[in-house]
XYZ file of C-alpha atoms in Angstrom:
130
model
C 4.249 -13.577 3.159
C 6.387 -14.338 6.160
C 3.963 -15.015 9.040
C 6.406 -13.773 11.671
C 6.930 -10.339 10.111
C 5.225 -7.928 12.506
C 4.633 -5.160 9.941
C 3.171 -7.550 7.354
C 0.898 -9.222 9.906
C -0.305 -5.880 11.292
C -1.010 -4.579 7.792
C -2.886 -7.740 6.842
C -4.993 -7.698 10.011
C -5.913 -4.025 9.786
C -6.786 -4.011 6.088
C -9.218 -6.927 6.416
C -11.707 -4.628 8.145
C -11.701 -2.508 4.965
C -12.437 -5.430 2.647
C -8.798 -5.586 1.538
C -7.173 -8.997 1.836
C -3.378 -9.103 1.627
C -2.214 -12.026 -0.505
C 1.513 -11.253 -0.590
C 4.007 -8.933 1.055
C 7.674 -9.025 0.169
C 10.716 -6.919 0.938
C 12.750 -6.807 -2.315
C 15.766 -5.139 -0.745
C 15.973 -7.484 2.228
C 13.880 -5.382 4.581
C 12.356 -8.484 6.132
C 12.731 -9.788 9.640
C 10.688 -8.788 12.660
C 11.308 -5.073 12.065
C 12.247 -3.754 8.601
C 14.995 -1.183 8.279
C 14.035 2.430 7.675
C 13.448 2.942 3.981
C 12.874 -0.753 3.231
C 10.925 -1.213 -0.002
C 7.664 -3.153 0.095
C 5.868 -5.094 -2.629
C 2.231 -5.607 -1.696
C -0.483 -7.553 -3.442
C -4.067 -7.708 -2.265
C -7.554 -8.740 -3.260
C -10.517 -6.525 -2.578
C -14.258 -7.046 -2.481
C -14.812 -3.663 -4.152
C -17.332 -3.768 -7.008
C -15.257 -1.474 -9.234
C -13.073 -3.268 -11.799
C -10.282 -0.758 -11.119
C -8.347 0.667 -8.156
C -10.400 3.143 -6.112
C -9.222 6.129 -4.119
C -10.776 4.562 -1.003
C -8.588 1.466 -1.176
C -5.436 3.491 -1.879
C -6.261 5.713 1.082
C -6.911 2.725 3.350
C -3.632 1.023 2.497
C -1.559 4.188 2.882
C -3.256 5.214 6.136
C -2.769 1.764 7.681
C 0.859 1.568 6.581
C 1.571 5.041 7.974
C -0.130 4.179 11.285
C 1.963 1.021 11.622
C 5.110 2.934 10.686
C 4.396 5.580 13.324
C 3.776 2.950 16.002
C 7.076 1.278 15.177
C 9.059 4.506 14.641
C 9.826 3.368 11.101
C 9.732 5.024 7.671
C 8.611 2.859 4.737
C 10.515 2.880 1.474
C 9.022 2.548 -1.991
C 5.658 0.786 -1.879
C 4.671 -1.154 -5.034
C 1.067 -2.343 -5.018
C -0.991 -4.706 -7.172
C -4.756 -4.815 -6.670
C -6.813 -7.839 -7.695
C -10.459 -8.808 -7.533
C -11.473 -11.733 -5.333
C -11.436 -13.778 -8.561
C -7.776 -12.860 -9.015
C -8.366 -10.528 -11.946
C -6.005 -7.523 -12.071
C -7.645 -4.236 -11.070
C -4.538 -2.069 -11.385
C -1.243 -0.995 -9.885
C -0.066 1.977 -7.889
C 2.977 2.999 -5.898
C 4.397 5.434 -3.385
C 7.985 6.635 -3.680
C 10.027 6.245 -0.511
C 10.982 9.925 -0.709
C 7.289 10.860 -0.510
C 6.889 8.990 2.771
C 10.019 10.666 4.138
C 8.871 14.142 3.041
C 5.284 13.825 4.286
C 4.361 16.664 6.652
C 7.763 18.328 6.237
C 8.152 19.173 2.558
C 4.894 17.590 1.347
C 1.417 18.354 2.650
C -1.068 15.499 2.948
C -2.894 16.859 -0.109
C 0.299 16.963 -2.220
C 1.225 13.475 -1.024
C -2.228 12.128 -1.912
C -2.171 13.758 -5.346
C 1.197 12.182 -6.129
C 0.084 8.733 -5.000
C -3.239 8.863 -6.862
C -1.333 10.021 -9.951
C 0.451 6.645 -10.052
C -2.715 4.542 -10.245
C -2.989 2.547 -13.465
C -6.003 0.554 -14.563
C -5.962 -2.766 -16.364
C -6.347 -2.180 -20.149
C -9.897 -3.606 -20.279
C -11.080 -1.138 -17.579
C -9.977 1.984 -19.451
């Protein structure tokens, strides 16, 4: 993670209070720098102290809420968000994502409930947790 990237640092700092520890943030389409371009894709990996061996709705909600708050503060719209969740031992807990179009459509064409349902529908568990 680039320590001088304001969005990455803000996300890391805010998620810590929720027991979510960012281990890597990257911008696969070059959205890095101090302020990413609108629609810049984000790859995020984190560890969580959650007891569950799989991704929980609480952690998904926390990550999305924090990212949206940071985006609003910076007048920025995130692109596709790809997320990997790990235990504090580094074991995979699952993956989930948010399409960039869903962020852009939130509150206009998509209600918060529809948005949440779409995001939660992308959650996959590691094979041993199913």
